[in-house]
XYZ file of C-alpha atoms in Angstrom:
686
model
C 19.283 15.322 32.620
C 21.784 12.650 31.607
C 22.875 13.085 28.007
C 25.071 10.330 26.532
C 26.433 12.099 23.492
C 29.843 12.487 21.904
C 31.649 15.819 22.309
C 30.391 17.365 19.038
C 26.811 16.222 19.618
C 26.937 17.629 23.150
C 28.219 20.980 21.823
C 25.343 21.098 19.342
C 22.772 20.390 22.063
C 24.142 23.029 24.456
C 24.621 25.834 21.887
C 21.619 28.146 22.347
C 22.446 31.857 22.208
C 23.318 32.265 18.502
C 22.085 30.579 15.303
C 23.557 27.119 14.761
C 24.175 25.016 11.671
C 24.862 21.354 12.440
C 26.527 19.637 9.478
C 25.467 16.071 10.200
C 27.010 13.352 8.078
C 25.152 10.134 7.276
C 24.603 7.975 10.362
C 26.020 10.604 12.733
C 22.966 10.821 15.007
C 21.294 14.025 13.802
C 17.789 13.041 14.951
C 19.185 12.265 18.378
C 20.800 15.729 18.526
C 17.504 17.434 17.624
C 15.433 15.504 20.150
C 18.019 15.811 22.918
C 18.218 19.545 22.218
C 14.448 19.924 22.552
C 14.649 18.143 25.901
C 17.595 20.380 26.918
C 15.675 23.546 25.970
C 12.737 22.514 28.145
C 14.449 20.718 31.031
C 17.589 22.866 31.459
C 16.940 26.205 29.734
C 13.354 26.626 30.926
C 11.685 26.981 27.529
C 7.954 26.300 27.463
C 7.101 23.531 24.982
C 4.427 25.727 23.364
C 7.185 28.100 22.190
C 9.310 25.394 20.514
C 8.766 24.316 16.910
C 10.640 21.574 15.037
C 10.054 20.933 11.338
C 11.120 18.182 8.971
C 9.985 16.836 5.595
C 8.047 13.622 6.202
C 5.304 12.540 8.568
C 7.373 9.481 9.421
C 10.338 11.618 10.539
C 8.060 13.948 12.519
C 6.401 10.999 14.303
C 9.770 9.486 15.174
C 11.014 12.827 16.514
C 7.855 13.222 18.558
C 8.202 9.712 19.986
C 11.804 10.275 21.052
C 11.062 13.630 22.712
C 8.228 12.106 24.734
C 10.562 9.345 25.887
C 12.979 11.982 27.191
C 10.469 14.210 28.993
C 7.354 13.859 31.175
C 4.165 14.193 29.126
C 3.145 17.473 30.803
C 6.491 19.050 29.799
C 5.805 18.280 26.114
C 2.305 19.726 26.051
C 1.885 22.267 23.244
C 5.106 21.546 21.377
C 4.959 21.619 17.550
C 6.882 18.835 15.790
C 5.622 18.573 12.234
C 6.407 18.754 8.546
C 6.934 22.107 6.849
C 3.574 21.745 5.129
C 1.719 20.941 8.352
C 3.189 24.082 9.936
C 2.132 26.082 6.874
C -1.384 24.641 7.086
C -1.529 25.601 10.754
C -0.606 29.196 9.911
C -3.115 29.395 7.034
C -5.972 28.051 9.155
C -5.148 30.528 11.893
C -4.892 33.527 9.558
C -7.250 32.572 6.707
C -9.305 35.751 7.164
C -6.360 37.700 5.702
C -6.271 35.458 2.629
C -8.774 35.114 -0.209
C -10.056 31.760 1.065
C -12.751 30.577 3.447
C -11.978 28.511 6.530
C -13.263 25.278 4.955
C -10.828 25.402 2.029
C -9.774 22.240 0.185
C -6.198 21.057 -0.330
C -5.461 19.840 -3.855
C -2.959 17.032 -4.243
C -0.923 16.431 -7.414
C -3.755 14.589 -9.190
C -6.290 17.287 -8.348
C -3.941 19.983 -9.691
C -3.267 18.039 -12.878
C -6.984 17.489 -13.446
C -7.675 21.198 -12.996
C -4.942 22.143 -15.479
C -6.323 19.694 -18.043
C -9.780 21.217 -17.680
C -8.338 24.725 -18.117
C -6.588 23.591 -21.315
C -9.873 22.069 -22.543
C -11.809 25.285 -21.955
C -9.319 27.950 -22.967
C -6.831 26.413 -25.411
C -7.278 24.572 -28.679
C -5.316 21.372 -28.023
C -7.051 18.478 -29.770
C -4.478 15.699 -29.496
C -4.893 13.852 -26.188
C -1.239 12.896 -25.734
C -0.168 16.464 -26.546
C -2.665 17.810 -24.010
C -1.514 15.350 -21.336
C 2.122 16.267 -21.917
C 1.334 19.995 -21.794
C -0.628 19.579 -18.572
C 2.244 17.693 -16.930
C 4.743 20.363 -18.021
C 2.560 23.203 -16.768
C 1.940 21.446 -13.452
C 5.673 20.946 -12.924
C 6.473 24.538 -13.913
C 3.799 26.005 -11.629
C 5.186 23.951 -8.768
C 8.730 25.119 -9.519
C 7.594 28.746 -9.699
C 5.798 28.478 -6.351
C 8.798 26.764 -4.773
C 10.972 29.625 -6.045
C 8.388 32.198 -4.852
C 7.547 33.358 -8.369
C 3.943 34.495 -8.906
C 2.370 35.051 -12.358
C 2.822 38.822 -12.166
C 6.535 38.417 -11.395
C 7.480 36.081 -14.219
C 10.058 37.176 -16.761
C 9.338 34.779 -19.633
C 12.695 35.486 -21.286
C 14.643 34.391 -18.196
C 12.772 31.120 -17.609
C 12.405 28.091 -19.868
C 8.611 27.933 -19.874
C 5.956 26.541 -22.192
C 4.097 28.980 -24.449
C 1.080 30.647 -22.802
C 2.420 29.543 -19.404
C 1.694 32.855 -17.689
C -1.946 32.769 -18.810
C -2.277 29.137 -17.713
C -0.709 29.941 -14.336
C -3.075 32.914 -13.863
C -6.129 30.819 -14.774
C -4.965 28.044 -12.457
C -4.732 30.488 -9.558
C -8.115 31.989 -10.442
C -9.848 28.598 -10.453
C -8.238 27.627 -7.154
C -9.875 30.749 -5.747
C -13.237 29.858 -7.268
C -13.074 26.382 -5.724
C -11.872 27.736 -2.370
C -8.800 25.530 -2.692
C -5.040 25.638 -2.251
C -2.485 23.260 -3.676
C 0.346 21.546 -1.811
C 2.914 24.225 -2.681
C 0.576 26.960 -1.420
C 0.908 25.560 2.092
C 4.361 27.209 2.254
C 3.906 30.029 -0.254
C 0.802 31.523 1.377
C 2.316 31.874 4.884
C 5.385 33.584 3.370
C 3.183 35.954 1.370
C 1.068 36.600 4.455
C 4.091 37.416 6.635
C 5.522 39.758 4.003
C 2.244 41.645 3.600
C 1.274 41.796 7.285
C 4.241 42.473 9.629
C 1.892 42.324 12.626
C 0.982 38.711 11.816
C 4.656 37.849 11.378
C 5.394 39.456 14.755
C 2.636 37.341 16.345
C 4.200 34.111 15.062
C 7.680 35.237 16.062
C 6.279 35.735 19.561
C 4.785 32.250 19.346
C 7.978 30.496 18.175
C 10.903 31.260 20.481
C 13.101 28.408 19.242
C 12.983 26.782 15.795
C 14.692 23.512 14.833
C 14.890 22.428 11.185
C 15.762 18.890 10.100
C 17.109 17.941 6.626
C 17.852 21.602 5.920
C 19.692 20.734 2.681
C 16.316 19.762 1.175
C 14.716 23.206 1.642
C 13.645 25.157 -1.422
C 13.596 28.943 -1.863
C 10.200 29.593 -0.281
C 10.880 27.241 2.647
C 14.069 29.134 3.402
C 12.164 32.411 3.197
C 9.720 31.063 5.795
C 12.616 30.135 8.104
C 14.312 33.492 7.583
C 11.132 35.453 8.267
C 10.396 33.565 11.467
C 13.960 33.934 12.737
C 14.845 37.509 11.717
C 14.781 40.399 14.176
C 12.072 43.004 13.665
C 11.457 46.293 15.411
C 9.635 46.105 18.754
C 10.213 42.345 18.917
C 10.778 41.319 22.515
C 11.558 37.674 21.757
C 13.900 36.974 18.863
C 13.454 33.469 17.464
C 16.644 31.447 17.874
C 17.257 28.430 15.707
C 19.234 25.308 14.917
C 19.249 23.800 11.435
C 20.613 20.329 10.784
C 21.636 19.234 7.322
C 24.129 17.536 5.048
C 24.913 19.016 1.647
C 26.302 15.623 0.583
C 22.809 14.120 0.942
C 20.945 16.756 -1.061
C 19.217 14.572 -3.680
C 16.010 16.486 -4.370
C 17.138 19.394 -6.596
C 14.797 18.011 -9.262
C 11.845 18.980 -7.083
C 13.138 22.370 -5.990
C 15.615 21.716 -3.156
C 18.485 24.188 -2.977
C 21.619 22.814 -1.229
C 23.143 26.283 -1.647
C 20.739 27.388 1.108
C 23.464 26.200 3.496
C 25.871 28.901 2.328
C 23.103 31.515 1.980
C 22.132 30.899 5.598
C 25.685 31.684 6.679
C 25.577 34.999 4.796
C 22.182 36.002 6.187
C 23.166 35.088 9.758
C 26.905 35.903 9.972
C 27.030 35.155 13.716
C 25.963 31.575 13.043
C 28.055 28.818 14.630
C 28.907 25.679 12.620
C 29.391 22.262 14.263
C 30.277 19.175 12.231
C 29.113 15.678 13.165
C 31.537 13.352 11.397
C 31.504 10.217 13.549
C 29.312 7.601 11.908
C 27.612 4.977 14.100
C 26.196 2.891 11.244
C 28.825 1.700 8.774
C 32.295 0.161 8.736
C 35.263 2.428 8.066
C 35.852 0.707 4.726
C 32.332 1.600 3.537
C 32.815 5.179 4.747
C 36.154 5.402 2.901
C 34.282 4.532 -0.291
C 31.658 7.201 0.419
C 34.313 9.811 1.243
C 36.316 9.032 -1.917
C 33.250 9.409 -4.135
C 31.809 12.580 -2.603
C 35.131 14.455 -2.531
C 34.713 14.830 -6.314
C 31.884 17.319 -5.660
C 32.633 20.970 -4.788
C 32.005 21.818 -1.116
C 31.292 24.971 0.847
C 31.802 22.984 4.054
C 34.208 20.032 4.024
C 33.717 17.059 6.334
C 34.950 13.469 6.427
C 33.007 10.584 7.935
C 34.790 8.153 10.222
C 33.790 5.129 12.270
C 35.098 2.870 15.023
C 33.513 -0.131 13.277
C 36.151 -2.225 11.520
C 35.513 -4.078 8.271
C 36.120 -7.774 7.686
C 35.488 -7.791 3.937
C 36.096 -5.530 0.969
C 33.357 -4.060 -1.221
C 32.223 -6.526 -3.885
C 31.870 -5.334 -7.471
C 30.009 -7.709 -9.772
C 30.782 -7.266 -13.463
C 28.035 -9.265 -15.162
C 27.625 -10.070 -18.830
C 23.910 -9.223 -18.884
C 20.837 -8.678 -16.683
C 20.277 -12.393 -16.152
C 23.809 -12.799 -14.857
C 23.414 -9.756 -12.615
C 20.185 -11.209 -11.202
C 21.798 -14.573 -10.513
C 24.851 -13.052 -8.853
C 22.852 -10.790 -6.548
C 20.264 -13.367 -5.514
C 22.788 -16.177 -5.070
C 24.806 -13.814 -2.861
C 21.737 -13.140 -0.704
C 21.090 -16.879 -0.377
C 24.718 -17.600 0.513
C 25.105 -14.744 3.026
C 21.850 -15.678 4.709
C 22.729 -19.369 5.088
C 26.383 -18.823 6.063
C 25.644 -16.147 8.676
C 22.175 -17.209 9.899
C 20.679 -13.896 8.760
C 17.119 -12.694 8.143
C 15.857 -11.657 4.712
C 15.169 -8.235 6.220
C 18.956 -7.749 6.569
C 19.177 -7.283 2.775
C 18.291 -4.367 0.484
C 18.567 -4.044 -3.285
C 18.828 -0.392 -4.362
C 18.466 1.013 -7.870
C 18.207 4.325 -9.733
C 14.849 3.798 -11.460
C 11.672 1.917 -10.536
C 11.793 -0.146 -13.748
C 14.946 -1.905 -12.497
C 13.011 -3.716 -9.759
C 10.765 -5.791 -12.033
C 13.264 -8.520 -13.067
C 14.323 -8.873 -9.416
C 10.702 -9.199 -8.298
C 10.174 -12.049 -10.762
C 13.415 -13.808 -9.828
C 12.841 -13.460 -6.076
C 9.318 -14.791 -6.466
C 10.647 -17.676 -8.576
C 12.989 -18.690 -5.743
C 10.297 -18.153 -3.098
C 12.280 -15.386 -1.410
C 9.958 -12.925 0.351
C 10.409 -9.292 -0.714
C 8.786 -5.904 -0.413
C 8.959 -3.035 -2.904
C 9.147 0.219 -0.946
C 7.779 3.466 -2.309
C 4.983 1.949 -4.369
C 1.805 3.887 -5.029
C -0.782 3.728 -2.260
C -4.124 2.234 -3.270
C -5.796 5.447 -2.123
C -3.568 7.505 -4.437
C -4.886 5.973 -7.666
C -7.112 8.365 -9.578
C -9.896 5.825 -10.042
C -9.993 5.024 -6.303
C -10.058 8.718 -5.422
C -13.008 9.105 -7.810
C -14.960 6.305 -6.171
C -14.196 7.518 -2.639
C -15.317 11.022 -3.624
C -18.661 9.571 -4.769
C -18.995 7.691 -1.464
C -18.137 10.809 0.541
C -20.732 12.834 -1.361
C -23.343 10.147 -0.665
C -22.845 10.469 3.090
C -22.130 14.230 3.141
C -23.903 16.476 0.605
C -21.981 19.410 2.115
C -18.658 18.078 0.820
C -17.860 20.553 -1.950
C -14.473 18.967 -2.642
C -16.053 15.586 -3.343
C -18.714 17.250 -5.499
C -16.126 19.098 -7.581
C -14.199 15.886 -8.176
C -17.151 13.836 -9.437
C -19.507 16.333 -11.092
C -17.696 15.951 -14.402
C -16.222 12.473 -13.905
C -17.192 10.941 -16.251
C -17.784 13.956 -18.490
C -21.276 15.443 -18.254
C -20.572 18.571 -20.316
C -20.556 20.687 -17.170
C -17.649 23.078 -17.622
C -15.773 25.410 -15.302
C -17.891 28.371 -16.361
C -20.958 26.507 -15.069
C -19.162 25.553 -11.849
C -18.120 29.153 -11.330
C -21.731 30.364 -11.635
C -22.933 27.555 -9.394
C -20.259 28.510 -6.827
C -21.334 32.148 -6.895
C -24.956 31.161 -6.329
C -24.072 28.681 -3.560
C -22.050 31.358 -1.784
C -24.920 33.865 -2.049
C -27.408 31.471 -0.425
C -24.879 29.845 1.925
C -25.534 26.297 0.725
C -23.393 23.505 -0.624
C -22.858 23.076 -4.351
C -24.747 19.782 -4.363
C -27.769 21.267 -2.551
C -27.941 24.131 -5.043
C -28.198 21.767 -8.014
C -31.969 21.400 -7.458
C -32.996 24.865 -6.205
C -35.223 27.167 -8.228
C -33.035 30.220 -7.659
C -30.300 28.723 -9.817
C -32.321 29.641 -12.935
C -31.160 33.242 -12.513
C -27.580 32.086 -13.051
C -27.831 29.257 -15.597
C -29.857 28.458 -18.689
C -32.492 25.701 -18.566
C -30.388 23.093 -20.398
C -27.385 23.449 -18.071
C -29.589 23.588 -14.990
C -31.269 20.358 -16.084
C -27.893 18.563 -16.243
C -27.197 19.542 -12.653
C -30.684 18.494 -11.581
C -30.277 15.078 -13.203
C -26.979 14.578 -11.399
C -28.586 15.556 -8.078
C -31.528 13.208 -8.552
C -29.230 10.344 -9.495
C -27.045 10.754 -6.360
C -30.153 10.966 -4.163
C -31.482 7.783 -5.784
C -28.206 5.917 -5.103
C -28.193 7.203 -1.509
C -31.705 5.804 -0.948
C -30.581 2.513 -2.445
C -27.953 2.138 0.317
C -30.782 1.537 2.813
C -32.087 -1.367 0.729
C -29.012 -3.163 -0.627
C -25.424 -3.942 0.469
C -23.147 -0.952 -0.066
C -20.829 -2.724 -2.469
C -23.843 -3.447 -4.713
C -24.850 0.225 -4.531
C -21.368 1.313 -5.603
C -21.478 -1.208 -8.443
C -24.839 0.261 -9.485
C -23.286 3.747 -9.469
C -20.362 2.524 -11.594
C -22.728 0.916 -14.100
C -25.059 3.931 -14.248
C -22.324 6.368 -15.214
C -20.503 3.816 -17.398
C -17.308 4.462 -15.466
C -15.411 1.522 -16.968
C -15.974 2.890 -20.475
C -14.763 6.281 -19.234
C -11.525 4.662 -18.024
C -11.061 2.895 -21.366
C -11.491 6.166 -23.255
C -9.183 8.271 -21.061
C -6.343 5.879 -20.151
C -3.041 6.174 -21.996
C -3.196 2.470 -22.923
C -5.626 -0.422 -22.791
C -3.436 -2.244 -20.253
C -3.541 0.774 -17.930
C -7.330 0.965 -18.279
C -7.615 -2.718 -17.372
C -5.463 -2.152 -14.270
C -7.698 0.771 -13.282
C -10.849 -1.314 -13.774
C -9.257 -4.056 -11.666
C -8.594 -1.533 -8.873
C -12.212 -0.351 -8.938
C -13.437 -3.951 -8.790
C -11.115 -4.607 -5.843
C -12.596 -1.601 -4.015
C -16.110 -2.965 -4.580
C -15.061 -6.365 -3.216
C -13.283 -4.719 -0.316
C -16.448 -2.849 0.675
C -18.212 -6.200 0.878
C -15.515 -7.514 3.226
C -15.774 -4.408 5.428
C -19.554 -4.902 5.664
C -19.129 -8.574 6.577
C -16.533 -7.789 9.251
C -18.712 -5.016 10.699
C -21.696 -7.353 10.979
C -19.574 -10.088 12.589
C -18.122 -7.685 15.165
C -21.224 -5.621 15.922
C -24.012 -8.127 15.209
C -25.797 -5.628 12.969
C -25.689 -4.383 9.406
C -23.274 -1.574 8.565
C -24.669 1.681 7.218
C -22.971 3.742 4.526
C -21.352 6.097 7.019
C -19.872 3.173 8.977
C -18.269 1.728 5.878
C -16.924 4.971 4.422
C -15.479 6.098 7.748
C -13.817 2.718 8.152
C -12.438 3.043 4.649
C -10.963 6.480 5.308
C -9.328 5.435 8.575
C -7.489 2.467 7.100
C -4.119 2.699 5.408
C -4.347 -0.036 2.818
C -0.635 -0.573 2.317
C 0.148 -0.873 6.013
C -2.773 -3.252 6.597
C -2.002 -5.466 3.625
C -0.486 -8.916 3.946
C 2.687 -7.653 2.301
C 3.207 -5.046 5.019
C 2.748 -7.718 7.689
C 5.547 -9.740 6.108
C 8.400 -8.206 8.098
C 11.150 -10.696 7.205
C 11.668 -9.867 3.557
C 14.255 -8.441 1.169
C 13.729 -4.700 0.569
C 13.667 -3.372 -3.003
C 13.708 0.405 -3.388
C 15.091 3.338 -5.332
C 18.108 5.203 -4.013
C 15.824 8.165 -3.317
C 13.499 6.018 -1.192
C 16.442 4.558 0.736
C 17.463 7.886 2.268
C 17.190 7.713 6.045
C 17.222 3.889 6.126
C 19.973 1.376 6.883
C 20.597 -2.315 6.226
C 23.412 -4.712 7.171
C 23.793 -5.899 3.552
C 23.213 -3.532 0.626
C 23.317 -4.213 -3.138
C 23.420 -1.237 -5.522
C 22.692 -2.451 -9.046
C 23.148 -0.902 -12.479
C 26.463 0.976 -12.035
C 26.550 2.068 -15.676
C 26.575 5.324 -17.569
C 23.003 6.407 -18.466
C 21.656 4.471 -15.454
C 23.789 5.748 -12.551
C 24.512 8.498 -13.423
C 21.148 8.806 -15.163
C 21.039 9.751 -18.830
C 19.076 12.959 -18.241
C 21.579 14.034 -15.574
C 24.457 13.516 -18.004
C 22.651 15.524 -20.680
C 21.810 18.324 -18.225
C 25.240 18.217 -16.549
C 23.709 17.346 -13.161
C 26.373 14.795 -12.252
C 26.900 16.294 -8.782
C 23.405 15.314 -7.636
C 23.810 11.817 -9.095
C 27.063 11.505 -7.163
C 25.263 12.538 -3.966
C 22.619 9.909 -4.722
C 25.316 7.232 -5.032
C 26.845 8.510 -1.767
C 23.467 8.114 -0.051
C 23.250 4.545 -1.350
C 26.737 3.635 -0.125
C 26.062 5.008 3.351
C 22.931 2.851 3.770
C 25.198 -0.207 4.198
C 26.233 -1.197 7.711
C 28.415 -4.290 7.215
C 28.644 -5.297 3.566
C 28.291 -3.351 0.304
C 27.980 -5.026 -3.096
C 27.863 -3.122 -6.400
C 26.925 -4.537 -9.783
C 27.150 -3.583 -13.443
C 26.404 -5.237 -16.790
C 28.378 -5.349 -20.019
C 25.178 -5.595 -22.082
C 21.495 -4.952 -21.466
C 18.276 -5.266 -23.417
C 16.739 -1.953 -24.349
C 13.603 -1.713 -26.494
C 14.143 -5.340 -27.537
C 17.747 -4.816 -28.659
C 20.971 -5.786 -26.889
C 23.160 -2.737 -26.265
C 26.695 -2.427 -24.915
C 26.993 -0.704 -21.528
C 29.689 1.640 -20.311
C 30.959 1.317 -16.756
C 29.777 4.142 -14.462
C 32.338 6.876 -13.877
C 31.607 6.522 -10.162
C 33.392 3.137 -10.071
C 36.675 4.861 -10.904
C 36.087 7.258 -7.998
C 36.067 4.430 -5.447
C 39.220 3.475 -3.495
C 40.379 0.688 -5.811
C 42.346 -1.177 -3.138
C 39.100 -1.673 -1.191
C 37.262 -3.236 -4.154
C 36.972 -6.985 -4.669
C 35.982 -7.878 -8.216
C 33.775 -10.920 -8.595
C 36.634 -12.716 -10.425
C 38.769 -12.530 -7.310
C 41.331 -10.113 -8.751
C 41.753 -6.582 -7.476
C 41.397 -4.816 -10.797
C 40.939 -5.988 -14.364
C 40.189 -4.264 -17.617
C 36.539 -4.163 -18.623
C 37.021 -6.946 -21.214
C 38.853 -9.131 -18.668
C 36.134 -8.569 -16.069
C 33.485 -9.522 -18.620
C 35.314 -12.745 -19.526
C 35.967 -13.769 -15.907
C 32.440 -12.937 -14.852
C 31.060 -15.036 -17.698
C 33.169 -18.030 -16.647
C 31.776 -17.860 -13.102
C 28.105 -17.797 -14.065
C 27.745 -21.574 -14.201
C 28.755 -21.832 -10.533
C 26.247 -19.151 -9.549
C 23.467 -20.785 -11.524
C 24.225 -24.106 -9.878
C 23.868 -22.444 -6.477
C 20.556 -20.941 -7.509
C 19.201 -24.164 -8.965
C 19.895 -25.875 -5.666
C 17.385 -23.535 -4.043
C 14.565 -23.971 -6.532
């Protein structure tokens, strides 16, 4: 097998016998090392694909890894290999071993909205919180804290309230949350890792079975692992008595790109790994194939201000023609004009595409002025990391109703809609209904109209369930007589869903947006029906439409997604793993980058890593910007230059005034004098 790798990459691919940590700097070819190593294990070392598992953090990364491996090997050699996210691997383990857990095989997976809804209902039933905003805030806090506890492998019975900063009554809320998940035969997203770890710790024989299954484990983006994810890795890779095949492993990571501590990632797992596996080899990938040396010098200068267990320094053979631009603008309008005029000028002077440009920022709110200005100048753009249409609560509600209409066995859909809008059917009722349904082996919806339910519920409560059942059946019959979009509209009107949105939304404007989304779904169903009839020369039935709906990814099929030549707008977090020839990082000010909460919590190191990630997205040209004043809550405030600017190599910085370095007041004055030129350039492109 021909492997065109540099010396360090080749060493990492060939190292098999002992554990290996590959410290892979930004743009150093880590994905290539992982995929080439998988091919080497199979083609040269004789590993069977079935016994190799590679895990990463996103479906996109897993798909890309899978694609590259299949380009390197014949299809039959790849058969049985597992390349997936951590959570997909956890789901695979749970489904295989569910009989040892307190869940049935057809369990539901709760996403963040489902978990939040459940917590709110628990607060409603068990705690006296009358104020809606107070209840919403409490639910969000509890949801976050439960997630953090699960990520740190802390169960309710193990919590020491005095050692953790938790909300009052948290332990009781956590216990009730776990109890209700059991009642609903559900797990949440964090359980997909926690349950396999718990299972392996309680049943050594099951752990041994999976160790026998996985002979070689590869882990991508290791710096982003949390406590329980590391425990899963350690369990799978540790030697146990009577184990004939010890799982060997390679982990690839970069502590300088650990930017997810806020959601549980532990960059210190890199040093812990070294302690737990003292025979582990460490190989550093420091050659960068993406950026110019000048851009890498800036990244190296900034990140060296963080403490390091493992020190590395990126380098590149790509030479730079221009210094890093730093725009010191008087206000947001000036910053907008400078950035957009620069994009226009670079594009025209160098015959570039709009897709060569990215504007990066710390918070989502920073994109809105740029969206308006880009639209004003008819420059195509795409905001990355926006919320999927399917992820909106109101759309999930409507889809759950549709799924229940075509499948009365769908308990998850039933549980979502039975009390949406409120029908005064509480969790105590659902628990009794669940017990009855389990005893007669029927779905929850089917049991709503059976006589035997009277032994579990009083007549008034039973009548509420019966009315709901009859209403759904009536709507389902209507789908054979009218277009499906009209049937959904009838359902919305019957349950007064729009009024429910108005009463539960945090603001009237949010409620109007939600109503608009529901209306768009209704209109979209009509278009799906029309397209189905045109293609198949017959009317679509409900199942046709709903299945079509579930198979489509709205964002990817939208006109915006088809617009490939456009400027990218995204947060620094969303930019990780991407690259662009020309990158603009805006808002280099204290309280923005670094973020105010990070300053208050003394989390500057992670903010510095975030800035480092942003710098290393740039291939050819990096431009930074800051403002002297900004509007905040309607008032003009003075801004302080970000501390990170002082950490850059000053000789490599070109201020917008043309001088190497000026005081803040001088930069403000010079920048102000140059605005008229920039505005003239912009007005010429109106």
